Coordinates of C-alpha atoms in Angstrom, one line a residue:
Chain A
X1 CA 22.5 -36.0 37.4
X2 CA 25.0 -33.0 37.1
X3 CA 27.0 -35.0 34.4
X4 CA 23.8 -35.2 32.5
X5 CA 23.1 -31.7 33.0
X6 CA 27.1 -30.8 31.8
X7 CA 26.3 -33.1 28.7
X8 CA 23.2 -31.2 27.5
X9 CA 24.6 -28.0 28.2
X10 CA 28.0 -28.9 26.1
X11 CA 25.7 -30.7 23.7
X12 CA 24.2 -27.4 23.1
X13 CA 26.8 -25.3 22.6
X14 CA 28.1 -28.2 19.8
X15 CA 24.6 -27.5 17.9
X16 CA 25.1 -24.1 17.7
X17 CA 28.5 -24.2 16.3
X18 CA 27.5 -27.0 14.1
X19 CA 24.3 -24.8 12.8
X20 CA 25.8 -21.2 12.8
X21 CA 28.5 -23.0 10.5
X22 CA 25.5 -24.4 8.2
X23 CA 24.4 -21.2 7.7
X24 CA 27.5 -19.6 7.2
X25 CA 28.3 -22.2 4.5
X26 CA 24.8 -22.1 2.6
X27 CA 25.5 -18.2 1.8
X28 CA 28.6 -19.1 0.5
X29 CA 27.5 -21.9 -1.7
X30 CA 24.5 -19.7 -3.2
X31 CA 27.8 -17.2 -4.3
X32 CA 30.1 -19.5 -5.6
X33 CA 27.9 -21.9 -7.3
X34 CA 27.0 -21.5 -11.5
X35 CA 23.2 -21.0 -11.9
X36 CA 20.1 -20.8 -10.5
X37 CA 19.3 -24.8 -9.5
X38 CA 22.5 -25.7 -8.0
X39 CA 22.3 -22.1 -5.8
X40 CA 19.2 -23.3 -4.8
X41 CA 20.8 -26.6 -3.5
X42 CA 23.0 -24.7 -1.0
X43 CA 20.6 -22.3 -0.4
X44 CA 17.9 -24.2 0.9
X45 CA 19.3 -27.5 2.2
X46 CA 22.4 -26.1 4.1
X47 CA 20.3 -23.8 5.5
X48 CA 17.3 -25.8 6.4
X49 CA 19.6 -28.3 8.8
X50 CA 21.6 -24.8 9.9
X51 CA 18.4 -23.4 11.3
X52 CA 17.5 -26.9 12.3
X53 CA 20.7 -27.6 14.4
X54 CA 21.0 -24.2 16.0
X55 CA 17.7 -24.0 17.4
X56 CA 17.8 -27.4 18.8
X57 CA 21.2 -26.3 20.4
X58 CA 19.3 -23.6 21.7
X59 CA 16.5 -25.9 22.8
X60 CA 19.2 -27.9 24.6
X61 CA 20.8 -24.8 26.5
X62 CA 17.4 -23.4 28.1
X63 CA 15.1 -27.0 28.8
X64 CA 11.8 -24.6 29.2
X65 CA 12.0 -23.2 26.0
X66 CA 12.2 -26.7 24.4
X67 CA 8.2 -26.4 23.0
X68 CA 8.4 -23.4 21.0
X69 CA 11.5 -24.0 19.3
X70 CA 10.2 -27.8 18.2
X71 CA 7.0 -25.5 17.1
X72 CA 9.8 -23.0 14.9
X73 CA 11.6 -26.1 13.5
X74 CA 8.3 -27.7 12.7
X75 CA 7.4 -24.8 10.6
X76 CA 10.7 -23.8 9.3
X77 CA 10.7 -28.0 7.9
X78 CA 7.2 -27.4 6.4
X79 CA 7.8 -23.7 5.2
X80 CA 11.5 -24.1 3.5
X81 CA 10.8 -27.2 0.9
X82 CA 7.7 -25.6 -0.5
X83 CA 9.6 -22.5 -1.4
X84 CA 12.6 -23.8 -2.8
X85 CA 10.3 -25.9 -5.2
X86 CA 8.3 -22.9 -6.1
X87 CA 11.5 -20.8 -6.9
X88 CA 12.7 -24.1 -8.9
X89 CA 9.2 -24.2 -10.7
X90 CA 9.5 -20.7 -11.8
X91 CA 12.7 -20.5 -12.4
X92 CA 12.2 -23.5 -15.2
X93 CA 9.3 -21.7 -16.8
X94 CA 10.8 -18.5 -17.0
X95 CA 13.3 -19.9 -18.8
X96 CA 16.3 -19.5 -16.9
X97 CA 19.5 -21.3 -18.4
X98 CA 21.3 -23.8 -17.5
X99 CA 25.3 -23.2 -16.9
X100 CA 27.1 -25.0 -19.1
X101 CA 28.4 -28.1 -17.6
X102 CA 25.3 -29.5 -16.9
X103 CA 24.7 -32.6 -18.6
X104 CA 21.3 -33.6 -18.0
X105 CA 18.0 -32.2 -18.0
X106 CA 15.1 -34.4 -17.3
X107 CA 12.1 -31.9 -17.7
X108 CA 13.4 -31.2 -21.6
X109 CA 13.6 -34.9 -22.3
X110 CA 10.1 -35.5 -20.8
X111 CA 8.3 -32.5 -21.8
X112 CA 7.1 -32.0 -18.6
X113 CA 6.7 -28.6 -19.0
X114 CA 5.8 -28.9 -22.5
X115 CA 2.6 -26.7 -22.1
X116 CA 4.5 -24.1 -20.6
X117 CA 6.2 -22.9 -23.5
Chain B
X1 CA 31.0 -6.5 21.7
X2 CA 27.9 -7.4 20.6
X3 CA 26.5 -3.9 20.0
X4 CA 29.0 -3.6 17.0
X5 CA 26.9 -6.3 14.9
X6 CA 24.8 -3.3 14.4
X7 CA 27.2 -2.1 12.1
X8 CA 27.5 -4.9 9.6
X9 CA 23.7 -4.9 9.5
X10 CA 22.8 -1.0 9.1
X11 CA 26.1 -1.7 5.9
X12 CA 24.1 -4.3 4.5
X13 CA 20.8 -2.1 4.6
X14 CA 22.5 0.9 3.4
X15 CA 23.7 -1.0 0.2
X16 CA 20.6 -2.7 -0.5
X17 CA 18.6 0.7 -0.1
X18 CA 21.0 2.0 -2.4
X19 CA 21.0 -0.1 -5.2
X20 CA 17.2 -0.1 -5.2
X21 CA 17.0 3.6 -7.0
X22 CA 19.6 2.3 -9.6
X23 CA 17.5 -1.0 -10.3
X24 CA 15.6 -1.0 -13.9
X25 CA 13.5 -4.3 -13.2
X26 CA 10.6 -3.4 -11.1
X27 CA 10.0 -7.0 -9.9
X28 CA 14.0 -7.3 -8.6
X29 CA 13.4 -3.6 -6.6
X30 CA 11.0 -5.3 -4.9
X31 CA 13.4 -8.0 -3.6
X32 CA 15.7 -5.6 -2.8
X33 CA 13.3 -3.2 -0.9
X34 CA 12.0 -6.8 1.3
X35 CA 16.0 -7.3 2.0
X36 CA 15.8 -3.9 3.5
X37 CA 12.4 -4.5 5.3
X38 CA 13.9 -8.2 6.6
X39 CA 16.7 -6.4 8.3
X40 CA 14.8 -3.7 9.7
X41 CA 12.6 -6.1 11.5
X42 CA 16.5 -7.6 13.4
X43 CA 17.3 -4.2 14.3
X44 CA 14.0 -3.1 15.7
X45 CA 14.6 -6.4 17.7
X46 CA 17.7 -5.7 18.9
X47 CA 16.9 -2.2 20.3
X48 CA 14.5 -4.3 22.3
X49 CA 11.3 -3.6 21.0
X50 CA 9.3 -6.8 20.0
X51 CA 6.2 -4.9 19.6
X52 CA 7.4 -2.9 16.4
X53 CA 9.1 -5.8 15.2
X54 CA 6.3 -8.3 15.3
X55 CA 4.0 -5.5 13.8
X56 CA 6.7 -4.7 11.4
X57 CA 7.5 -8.7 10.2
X58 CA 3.7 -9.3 9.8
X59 CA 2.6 -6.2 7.4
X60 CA 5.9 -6.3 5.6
X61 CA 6.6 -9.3 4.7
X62 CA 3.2 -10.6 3.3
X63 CA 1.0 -7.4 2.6
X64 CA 2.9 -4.6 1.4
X65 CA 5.1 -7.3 -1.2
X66 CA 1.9 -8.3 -2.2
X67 CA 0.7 -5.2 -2.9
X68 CA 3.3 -3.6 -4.7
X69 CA 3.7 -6.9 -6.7
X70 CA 0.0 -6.5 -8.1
X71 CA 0.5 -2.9 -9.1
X72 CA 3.5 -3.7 -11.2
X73 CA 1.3 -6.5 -12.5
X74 CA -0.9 -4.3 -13.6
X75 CA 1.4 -1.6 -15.4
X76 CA 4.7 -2.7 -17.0
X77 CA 8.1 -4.0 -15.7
X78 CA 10.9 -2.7 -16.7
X79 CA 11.8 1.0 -15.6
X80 CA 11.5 3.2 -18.9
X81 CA 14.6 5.6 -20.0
Chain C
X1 CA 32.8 -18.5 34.1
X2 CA 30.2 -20.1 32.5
X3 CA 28.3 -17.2 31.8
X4 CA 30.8 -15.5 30.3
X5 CA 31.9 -18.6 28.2
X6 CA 27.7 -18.9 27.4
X7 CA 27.9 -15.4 26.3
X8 CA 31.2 -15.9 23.9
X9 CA 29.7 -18.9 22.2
X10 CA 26.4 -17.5 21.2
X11 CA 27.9 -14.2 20.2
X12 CA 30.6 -16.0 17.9
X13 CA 27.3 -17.5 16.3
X14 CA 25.6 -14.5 16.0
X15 CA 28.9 -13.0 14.1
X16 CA 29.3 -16.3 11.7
X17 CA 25.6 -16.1 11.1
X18 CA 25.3 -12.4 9.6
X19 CA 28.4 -13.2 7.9
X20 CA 25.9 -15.4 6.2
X21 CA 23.3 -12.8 5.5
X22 CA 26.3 -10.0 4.3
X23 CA 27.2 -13.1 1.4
X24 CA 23.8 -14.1 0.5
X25 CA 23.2 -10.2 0.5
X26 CA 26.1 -9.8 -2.3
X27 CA 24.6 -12.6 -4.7
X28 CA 21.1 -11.1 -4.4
X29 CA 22.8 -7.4 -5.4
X30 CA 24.5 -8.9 -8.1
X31 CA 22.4 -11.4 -9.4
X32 CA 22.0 -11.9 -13.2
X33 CA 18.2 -13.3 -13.3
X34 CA 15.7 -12.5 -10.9
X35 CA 15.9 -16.2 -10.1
X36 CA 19.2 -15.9 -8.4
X37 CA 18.0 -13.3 -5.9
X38 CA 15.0 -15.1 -4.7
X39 CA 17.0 -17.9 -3.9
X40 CA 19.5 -15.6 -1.9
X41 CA 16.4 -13.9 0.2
X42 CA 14.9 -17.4 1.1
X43 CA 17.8 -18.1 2.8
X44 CA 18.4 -14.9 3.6
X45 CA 15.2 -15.2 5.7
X46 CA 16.0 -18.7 7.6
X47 CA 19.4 -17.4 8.6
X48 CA 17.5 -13.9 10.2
X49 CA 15.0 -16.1 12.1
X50 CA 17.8 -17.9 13.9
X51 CA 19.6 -15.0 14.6
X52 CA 16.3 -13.2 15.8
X53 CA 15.9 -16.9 17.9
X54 CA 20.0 -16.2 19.4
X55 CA 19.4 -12.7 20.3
X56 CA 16.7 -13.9 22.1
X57 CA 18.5 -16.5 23.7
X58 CA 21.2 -13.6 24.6
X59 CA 18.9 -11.1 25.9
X60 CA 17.4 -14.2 28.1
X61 CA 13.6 -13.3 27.3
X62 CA 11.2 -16.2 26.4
X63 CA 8.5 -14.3 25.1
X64 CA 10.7 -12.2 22.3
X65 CA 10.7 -16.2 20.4
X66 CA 6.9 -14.8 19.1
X67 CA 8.7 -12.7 16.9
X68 CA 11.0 -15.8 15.1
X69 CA 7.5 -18.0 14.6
X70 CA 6.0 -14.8 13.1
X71 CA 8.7 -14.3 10.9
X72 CA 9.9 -17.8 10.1
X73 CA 6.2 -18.5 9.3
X74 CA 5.6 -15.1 7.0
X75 CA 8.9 -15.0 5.2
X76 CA 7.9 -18.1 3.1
X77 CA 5.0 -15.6 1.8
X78 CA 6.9 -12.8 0.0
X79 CA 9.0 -15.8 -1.8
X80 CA 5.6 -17.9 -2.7
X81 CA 4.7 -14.6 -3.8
X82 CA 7.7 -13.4 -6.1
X83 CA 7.8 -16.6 -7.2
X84 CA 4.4 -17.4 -8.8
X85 CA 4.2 -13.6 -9.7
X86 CA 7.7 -14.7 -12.2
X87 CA 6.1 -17.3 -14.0
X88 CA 5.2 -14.5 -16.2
X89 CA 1.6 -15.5 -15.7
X90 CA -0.2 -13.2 -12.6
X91 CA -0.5 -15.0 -9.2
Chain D
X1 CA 19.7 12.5 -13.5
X2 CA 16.6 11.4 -11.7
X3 CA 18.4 8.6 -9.8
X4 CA 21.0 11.5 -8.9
X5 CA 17.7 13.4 -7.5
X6 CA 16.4 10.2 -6.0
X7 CA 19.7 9.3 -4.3
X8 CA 20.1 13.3 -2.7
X9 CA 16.5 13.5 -1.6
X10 CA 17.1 9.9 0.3
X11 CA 20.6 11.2 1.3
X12 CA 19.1 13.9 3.1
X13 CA 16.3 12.1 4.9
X14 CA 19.1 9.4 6.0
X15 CA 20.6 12.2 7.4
X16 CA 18.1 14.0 8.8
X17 CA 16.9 11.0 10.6
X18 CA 20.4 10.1 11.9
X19 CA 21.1 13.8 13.6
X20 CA 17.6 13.6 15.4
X21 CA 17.8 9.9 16.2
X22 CA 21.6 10.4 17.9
X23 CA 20.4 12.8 20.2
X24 CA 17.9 10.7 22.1
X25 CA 19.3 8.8 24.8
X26 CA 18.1 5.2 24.3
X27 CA 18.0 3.4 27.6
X28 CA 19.9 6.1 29.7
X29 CA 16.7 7.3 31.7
X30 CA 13.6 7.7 31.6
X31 CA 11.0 11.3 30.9
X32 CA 8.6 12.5 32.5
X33 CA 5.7 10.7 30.9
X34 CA 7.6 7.4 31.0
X35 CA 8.2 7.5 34.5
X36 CA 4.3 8.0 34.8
X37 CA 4.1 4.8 32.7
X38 CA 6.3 2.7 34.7
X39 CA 5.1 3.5 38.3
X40 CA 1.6 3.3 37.6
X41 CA 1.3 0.3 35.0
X42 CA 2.7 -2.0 37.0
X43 CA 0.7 -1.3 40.3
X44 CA -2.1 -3.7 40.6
X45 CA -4.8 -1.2 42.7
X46 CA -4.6 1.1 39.7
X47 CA -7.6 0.0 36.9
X48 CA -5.0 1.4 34.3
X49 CA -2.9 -1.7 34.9
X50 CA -2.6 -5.3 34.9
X51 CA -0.9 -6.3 31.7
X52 CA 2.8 -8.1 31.7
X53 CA 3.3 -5.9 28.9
X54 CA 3.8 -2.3 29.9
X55 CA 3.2 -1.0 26.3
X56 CA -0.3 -3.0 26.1
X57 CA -1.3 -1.0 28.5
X58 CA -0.2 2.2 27.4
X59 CA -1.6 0.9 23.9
X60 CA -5.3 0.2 25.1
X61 CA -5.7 1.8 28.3
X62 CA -4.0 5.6 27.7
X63 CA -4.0 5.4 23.8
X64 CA -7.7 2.8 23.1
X65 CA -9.5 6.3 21.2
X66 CA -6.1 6.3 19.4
X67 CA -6.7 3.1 18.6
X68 CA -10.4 3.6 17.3
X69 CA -9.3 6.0 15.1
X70 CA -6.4 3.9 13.5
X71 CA -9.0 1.3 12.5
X72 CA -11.2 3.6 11.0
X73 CA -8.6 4.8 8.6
X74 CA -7.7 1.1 8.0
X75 CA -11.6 0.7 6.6
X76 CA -11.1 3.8 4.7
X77 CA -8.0 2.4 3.2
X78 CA -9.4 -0.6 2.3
X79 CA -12.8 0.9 0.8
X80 CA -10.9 3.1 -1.7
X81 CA -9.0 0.3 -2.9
X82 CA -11.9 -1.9 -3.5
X83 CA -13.5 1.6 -5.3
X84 CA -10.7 1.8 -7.2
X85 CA -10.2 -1.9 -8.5
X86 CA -13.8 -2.2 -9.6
X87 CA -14.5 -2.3 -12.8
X88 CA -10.9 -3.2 -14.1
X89 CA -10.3 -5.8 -16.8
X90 CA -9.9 -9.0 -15.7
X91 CA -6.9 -11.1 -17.5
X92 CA -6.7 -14.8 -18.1
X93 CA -4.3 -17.2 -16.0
X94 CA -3.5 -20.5 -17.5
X95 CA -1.0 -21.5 -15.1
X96 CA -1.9 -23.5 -12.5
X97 CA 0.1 -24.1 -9.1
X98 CA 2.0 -28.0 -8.8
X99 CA 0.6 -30.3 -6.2
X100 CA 3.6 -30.0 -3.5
X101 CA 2.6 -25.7 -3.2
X102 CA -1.0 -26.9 -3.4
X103 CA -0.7 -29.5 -0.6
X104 CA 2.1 -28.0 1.6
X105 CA -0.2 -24.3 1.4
X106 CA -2.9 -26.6 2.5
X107 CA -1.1 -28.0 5.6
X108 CA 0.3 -24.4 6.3
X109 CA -2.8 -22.8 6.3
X110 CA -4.0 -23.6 9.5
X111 CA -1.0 -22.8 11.6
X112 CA -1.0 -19.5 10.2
X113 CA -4.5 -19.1 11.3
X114 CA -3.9 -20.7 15.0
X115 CA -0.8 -18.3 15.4
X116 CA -2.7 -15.3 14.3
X117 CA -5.5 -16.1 17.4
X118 CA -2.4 -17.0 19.3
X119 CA -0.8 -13.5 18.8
X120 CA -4.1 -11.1 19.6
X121 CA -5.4 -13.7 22.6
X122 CA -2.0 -13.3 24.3
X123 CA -1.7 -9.8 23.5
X124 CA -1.4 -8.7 27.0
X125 CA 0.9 -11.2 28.0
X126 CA 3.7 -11.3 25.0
X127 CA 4.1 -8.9 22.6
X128 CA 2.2 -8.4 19.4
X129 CA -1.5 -7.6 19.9
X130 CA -4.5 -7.1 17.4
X131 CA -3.4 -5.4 14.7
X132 CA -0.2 -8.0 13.8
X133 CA -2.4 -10.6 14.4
X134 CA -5.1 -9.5 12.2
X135 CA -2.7 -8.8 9.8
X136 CA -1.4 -12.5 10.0
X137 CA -4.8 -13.7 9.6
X138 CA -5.1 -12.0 6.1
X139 CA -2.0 -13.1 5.2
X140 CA -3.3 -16.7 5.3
X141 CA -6.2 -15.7 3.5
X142 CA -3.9 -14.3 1.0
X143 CA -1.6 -17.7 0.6
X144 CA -4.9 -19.9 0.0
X145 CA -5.8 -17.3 -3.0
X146 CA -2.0 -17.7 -4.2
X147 CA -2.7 -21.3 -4.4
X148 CA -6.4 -22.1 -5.4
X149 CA -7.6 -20.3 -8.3
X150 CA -11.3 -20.9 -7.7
X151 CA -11.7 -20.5 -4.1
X152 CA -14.2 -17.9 -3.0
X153 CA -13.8 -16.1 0.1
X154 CA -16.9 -15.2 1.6
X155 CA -17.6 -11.8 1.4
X156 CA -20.7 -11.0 3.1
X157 CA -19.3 -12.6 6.5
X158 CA -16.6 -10.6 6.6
X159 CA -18.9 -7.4 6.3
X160 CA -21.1 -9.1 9.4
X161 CA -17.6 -9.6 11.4
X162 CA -15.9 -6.2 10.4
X163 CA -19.2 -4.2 11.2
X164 CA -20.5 -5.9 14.9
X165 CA -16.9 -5.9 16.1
X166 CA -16.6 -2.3 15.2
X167 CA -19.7 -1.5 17.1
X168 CA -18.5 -4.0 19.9
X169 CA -15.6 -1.5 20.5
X170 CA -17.8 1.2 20.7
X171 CA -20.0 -0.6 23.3
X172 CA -16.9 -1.2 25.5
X173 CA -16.2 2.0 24.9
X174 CA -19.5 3.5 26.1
X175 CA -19.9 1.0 29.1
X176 CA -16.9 2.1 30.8
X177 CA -18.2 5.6 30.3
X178 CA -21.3 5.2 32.5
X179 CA -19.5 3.0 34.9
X180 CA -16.2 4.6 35.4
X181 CA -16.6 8.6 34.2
X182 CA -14.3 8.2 30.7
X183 CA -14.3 6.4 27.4
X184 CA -13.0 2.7 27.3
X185 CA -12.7 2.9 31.3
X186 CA -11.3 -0.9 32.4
X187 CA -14.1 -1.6 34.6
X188 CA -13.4 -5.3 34.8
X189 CA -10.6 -4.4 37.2
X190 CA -6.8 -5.7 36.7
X191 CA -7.1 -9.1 38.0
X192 CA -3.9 -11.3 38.8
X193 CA -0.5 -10.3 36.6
X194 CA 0.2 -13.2 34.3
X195 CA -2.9 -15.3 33.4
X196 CA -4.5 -15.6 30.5
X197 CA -7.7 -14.1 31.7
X198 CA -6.9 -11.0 33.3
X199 CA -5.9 -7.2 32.8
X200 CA -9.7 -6.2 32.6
X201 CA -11.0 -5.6 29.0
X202 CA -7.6 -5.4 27.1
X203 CA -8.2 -9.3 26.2
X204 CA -11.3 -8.1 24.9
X205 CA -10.4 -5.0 23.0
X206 CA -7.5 -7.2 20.9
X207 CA -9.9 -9.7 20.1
X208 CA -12.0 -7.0 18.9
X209 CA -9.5 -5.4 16.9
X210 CA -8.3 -8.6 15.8
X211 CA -11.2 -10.0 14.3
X212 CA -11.6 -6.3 13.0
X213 CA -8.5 -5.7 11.0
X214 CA -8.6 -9.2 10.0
X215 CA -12.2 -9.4 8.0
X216 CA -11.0 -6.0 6.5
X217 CA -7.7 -6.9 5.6
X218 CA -9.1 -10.1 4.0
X219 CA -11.9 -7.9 2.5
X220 CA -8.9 -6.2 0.6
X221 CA -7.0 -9.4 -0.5
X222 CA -10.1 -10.6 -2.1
X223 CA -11.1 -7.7 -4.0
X224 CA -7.3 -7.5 -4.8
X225 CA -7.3 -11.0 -6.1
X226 CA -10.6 -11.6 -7.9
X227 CA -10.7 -8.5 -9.7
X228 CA -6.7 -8.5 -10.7

């Protein structure tokens, strides 16, 4: 019983590393990248399993706060998607560039935005 | 130790606040002035008071963007010379 | 011992988290298109609802998690919001 | 030159602020008045008591007329913007939202309206109260407009909410007048620290203001909305 209680507690600390380096890295990826759709890769991915991984870290340290952080990472899996497509979206329409080594572009070919323009 | 994070913080706060009077596009002051509202909400958390901040996070965040957003909407973007 | 160590860990992540914000902060200063600094206050937002989450875990208080649901759940507002409001129709 | 203005007149609040701010001692004792709070909220014989949350009590129970007051410049707010976006032009929107905002808005929706009930019910217990949670409630209003172009709040059952809870408050009000000698007296007693159903009327009084601030909030979103 105490060996399982010095697992969880040493599994908790590894989530939190693990996510607090996520989100460390996601920043960094939305400065270094080229334009808008690959920042948004790094931006919102990285970050969704960062946030992901450190709360459940923290969920692991303090057993009795285990039900409201599975409600936060509920919300923060429903909430994060549906942004990042809605930045995407708009950043399409308006027209924003793509950087120059980019070789495909699937919504030009397709006119999927056609009426847009 | 962990009082100094307040310094990194109030930096990133001052800078944005900053920037937001040199800004020409309406639409990106915005942004900028919920980057200063965002961290507002940590600090007010941090000096211990969760009232403020929960008060703070919910009128911030969705009304007064909101707001703001629809009067620019209604006028025009860009800042003028 | 192990409070002390408990202490260390989650104040390193606190540290390597706003090191995250103080990055994503530069991109959304410096941005070309508006575009650019949306993306950099979504995640701005996540990475403040965790750290709102460690300093709870710090400070040892349940009830102060309240304020990461409200926030984690609000935040994806003000982007829905910029970002509809930028496909140069209104809302 | 006017962002050299701008920048001084900011400058100068900044430091305004920062002078009077760095002479209060945060956390190193307590005044007068807040040693007042802290021995007497806590005490459970006292009727000005019996929230977890020491500044619920000081909120509804020292401050409630305070709070009366606040609300009625909310609806004052909220009236002259509706007076003052009536009658405006309204434009044309061709573009409509994609079906992952449409769906995911629709799953979000009512979470955002469960956590705004969460956050004025428990209002005595965690913090928050009725005014954030009102707030939250609009703010879900607020997303379905973003993401359904022909929905139609309904208007005249927000009125009926926003009107019989303000007189509700009033009632409480005037009911802990007769019974206990002074405006919004707590004549339900403290009750046991902790539950959810306990600390006398402040339960009541959020969910008042809650329900309150909500409608009118939402009152403000749709007039914002429909007219823009």
């Amino acid at each position: 019983m105490i060996i399982l209680n010095v697992i969880r507690v040493y599994a908790g600390y590894f989530f939190l590393i693990i996510g607090s380096l996520f989100l460390f890295l996601g920043p960094l990826g939305i400065l270094r990248f080229p334009d808008v759709y690959n920042r948004l890769q790094a931006g919102t991915k990285s970050t969704t399993l960062g946030a992901i991984s450190a709360l459940f870290g923290i969920g692991l340290l303090e057993p009795g706060w285990l039900g409201k952080i599975v409600i936060l990472i509920l919300f923060i899996l429903l909430t994060n998607p549906v942004s990042s497509h809605a930045i995407g979206r708009s950043a399409y329409r308006s027209k924003v560039p793509l950087c120059g080594k980019s070789v495909v572009d699937k919504c030009e070919e397709e006119h999927i935005y056609k009426e847009a323009k | 130790m962990i009082d100094y994070i307040l310094i990194p913080l109030v930096l990133v706060m001052f800078a944005s606040a900053i920037s937001v009077i040199f800004i020409k596009d309406l639409i990106v002051a915005v942004i900028v002035t919920a980057v200063v509202d965002l961290i507002t909400v940590v600090l007010f958390f941090f000096l211990q008071a969760p009232d403020v901040a929960i008060t703070q996070a919910s009128i911030v965040v969705g009304l007064t963007t909101f707001i703001f957003v629809v009067a620019i909407m209604r006028t025009t973007r860009k800042e003028e010379e | 011992m192990n409070e002390i160590f408990r202490t260390t860990i989650i104040q390193i992540s606190i540290w390597v988290a706003v090191a995250g914000v103080i990055l994503a902060l530069i991109r959304g200063l410096i941005g070309p298109t508006p575009a650019d600094r949306v993306v950099a206050i979504d995640s701005m937002t996540t990475v403040a609802t965790v750290i709102i989450a460690l300093f709870a875990h710090l400070f040892k208080r349940f009830i102060y998690l309240d304020v990461a649901l409200v926030f984690g759940l609000l935040a994806f507002i003000t982007v829905l919001i910029i970002a509809r409001c930028l496909e140069r129709r209104m809302i | 030159m006017r962002h050299i203005f701008a920048l001084i007149v900011v400058g100068t609040l900044g430091l305004g602020l920062f002078y009077t701010l760095s002479h209060i001692p945060f956390g190193k004792g307590l005044s007068e008045v807040s040693k007042y709070y802290v021995e007497n909220a806590i005490d459970k014989n006292d009727p000005h008591a019996g929230a977890t949350n020491i500044v619920t009590d000081i909120v509804v129970l020292y401050r409630g007329f305070d709070t009366l007051g606040e609300v009625t410049v909310l609806f004052l707010a909220a009236t002259g913007l509706s007076v003052f976006f009536f009658g405006l032009k309204k434009k044309e929107y061709t573009c409509e939202p994609s079906l992952i905002v449409k769906r995911g808005t629709g799953i979000i929706f009512p979470f955002i309206l469960l956590l705004g009930v969460y956050i004025f019910v428990h209002g005595h217990l965690t913090p928050g109260g009725g005014f954030p949670g009102g707030v939250i409630i609009a703010t879900g209003v607020l997303l379905i407009y973003l993401c359904c172009r022909d929905y139609k709040a309904p208007h005249s059952l927000f009125k009926v909410i926003e009107g019989s809870m303000g007189t509700l408050f009033v009632i409480v009000g005037l009911i802990g007048l007769i019974v206990g000698g002074s405006f919004l007296f707590n004549f339900l007693g403290a009750g046991k620290t902790g539950e959810l159903v306990s600390a006398g009327i402040i339960p009541i009084l959020y969910i008042v203001i809650g329900l309150k601030v909500g409608a009118e909030l939402s009152g403000l979103v749709k007039d914002t909305m429909e007219d823009v």
